[in-house]
């Protein structure tokens, strides 16, 4: 995996932008707030005028997927009876 500095250095005119590239930017944004803005500004400077729109769409899709997974986990967790069973009983 490229470091955030390597990711920024890799931005150049005519580069191939795919979903994974934008997911890397999003991942670094979660850890280092402000990284996405720096990367998107550099992409726009390299002539990728639609980069910000692509990034926004991919982030919204990722957040929707994350929320649906967490909802499923929450529903499973609510159904568990962690306090009603003795230690030697199976929880399933």
Tab-separated table of C-alpha atoms in Angstrom:
chain	number	residue	atom	x	y	z
A	1	UNK	CA	0.000	0.000	0.000
A	2	UNK	CA	1.278	3.428	-0.901
A	3	UNK	CA	1.943	5.883	1.880
A	4	UNK	CA	0.007	9.096	1.777
A	5	UNK	CA	3.094	10.960	0.543
A	6	UNK	CA	3.589	8.389	-2.228
A	7	UNK	CA	-0.076	8.663	-3.143
A	8	UNK	CA	0.207	12.435	-3.498
A	9	UNK	CA	3.438	12.104	-5.516
A	10	UNK	CA	1.779	9.614	-7.865
A	11	UNK	CA	-0.799	12.178	-9.007
A	12	UNK	CA	0.002	13.326	-12.529
A	13	UNK	CA	-1.858	14.443	-15.656
A	14	UNK	CA	-3.492	11.633	-17.602
A	15	UNK	CA	-3.287	9.104	-14.784
A	16	UNK	CA	-5.875	6.348	-14.476
A	17	UNK	CA	-8.344	7.027	-11.694
A	18	UNK	CA	-10.301	4.084	-10.365
A	19	UNK	CA	-12.481	3.361	-7.381
A	20	UNK	CA	-9.609	1.903	-5.362
A	21	UNK	CA	-7.587	5.090	-5.803
A	22	UNK	CA	-10.416	7.167	-4.358
A	23	UNK	CA	-10.967	4.645	-1.551
A	24	UNK	CA	-7.304	5.073	-0.589
A	25	UNK	CA	-7.820	8.827	-0.436
A	26	UNK	CA	-10.910	8.270	1.732
A	27	UNK	CA	-9.017	5.903	4.013
A	28	UNK	CA	-6.261	8.459	4.560
A	29	UNK	CA	-8.895	11.158	5.116
A	30	UNK	CA	-10.336	9.120	8.007
A	31	UNK	CA	-6.938	9.045	9.699
A	32	UNK	CA	-5.553	12.410	8.615
A	33	UNK	CA	-8.389	14.937	8.215
A	34	UNK	CA	-7.658	17.319	5.383
A	35	UNK	CA	-5.833	14.749	3.265
A	36	UNK	CA	-8.720	14.380	0.804
A	37	UNK	CA	-8.786	18.124	0.171
A	38	UNK	CA	-5.050	18.153	-0.521
A	39	UNK	CA	-5.315	15.168	-2.867
A	40	UNK	CA	-8.376	16.517	-4.692
A	41	UNK	CA	-6.744	19.920	-5.116
A	42	UNK	CA	-3.674	18.241	-6.583
A	43	UNK	CA	-5.862	16.133	-8.884
A	44	UNK	CA	-7.675	19.221	-10.114
A	45	UNK	CA	-4.313	20.886	-10.708
A	46	UNK	CA	-3.333	17.873	-12.815
A	47	UNK	CA	-6.425	18.378	-14.967
A	48	UNK	CA	-8.773	15.866	-13.335
A	49	UNK	CA	-11.709	18.257	-13.100
A	50	UNK	CA	-14.278	15.591	-12.183
A	51	UNK	CA	-12.177	14.061	-9.400
A	52	UNK	CA	-14.092	15.790	-6.613
A	53	UNK	CA	-17.426	14.531	-7.953
A	54	UNK	CA	-16.106	10.973	-8.321
A	55	UNK	CA	-14.663	11.099	-4.805
A	56	UNK	CA	-17.953	12.335	-3.339
A	57	UNK	CA	-19.935	9.563	-5.056
A	58	UNK	CA	-17.525	6.863	-3.906
A	59	UNK	CA	-17.500	8.158	-0.311
A	60	UNK	CA	-21.303	8.272	-0.181
A	61	UNK	CA	-21.469	4.707	-1.531
A	62	UNK	CA	-18.864	3.501	0.992
A	63	UNK	CA	-20.646	5.171	3.904
A	64	UNK	CA	-23.961	3.622	2.829
A	65	UNK	CA	-22.333	0.170	2.691
A	66	UNK	CA	-20.696	0.685	6.089
A	67	UNK	CA	-24.005	1.748	7.640
A	68	UNK	CA	-25.836	-1.293	6.269
A	69	UNK	CA	-23.169	-3.635	7.657
A	70	UNK	CA	-23.303	-1.929	11.047
A	71	UNK	CA	-27.097	-2.132	11.022
A	72	UNK	CA	-26.902	-5.898	10.457
A	73	UNK	CA	-24.384	-6.251	13.268
A	74	UNK	CA	-26.567	-4.170	15.595
A	75	UNK	CA	-29.611	-6.311	14.789
A	76	UNK	CA	-27.619	-9.474	15.525
A	77	UNK	CA	-26.244	-8.003	18.744
A	78	UNK	CA	-29.694	-7.058	20.036
A	79	UNK	CA	-30.851	-10.652	19.558
A	80	UNK	CA	-28.042	-12.017	21.725
A	81	UNK	CA	-28.864	-12.881	25.298
A	82	UNK	CA	-25.513	-12.296	26.952
A	83	UNK	CA	-26.880	-12.056	30.479
A	84	UNK	CA	-29.608	-14.689	30.442
A	85	UNK	CA	-27.378	-17.733	30.036
A	86	UNK	CA	-24.962	-19.372	32.401
A	87	UNK	CA	-21.276	-19.495	31.645
A	88	UNK	CA	-21.264	-23.151	30.652
A	89	UNK	CA	-24.185	-22.794	28.203
A	90	UNK	CA	-23.657	-22.156	24.526
A	91	UNK	CA	-24.730	-18.735	23.264
A	92	UNK	CA	-25.906	-19.963	19.887
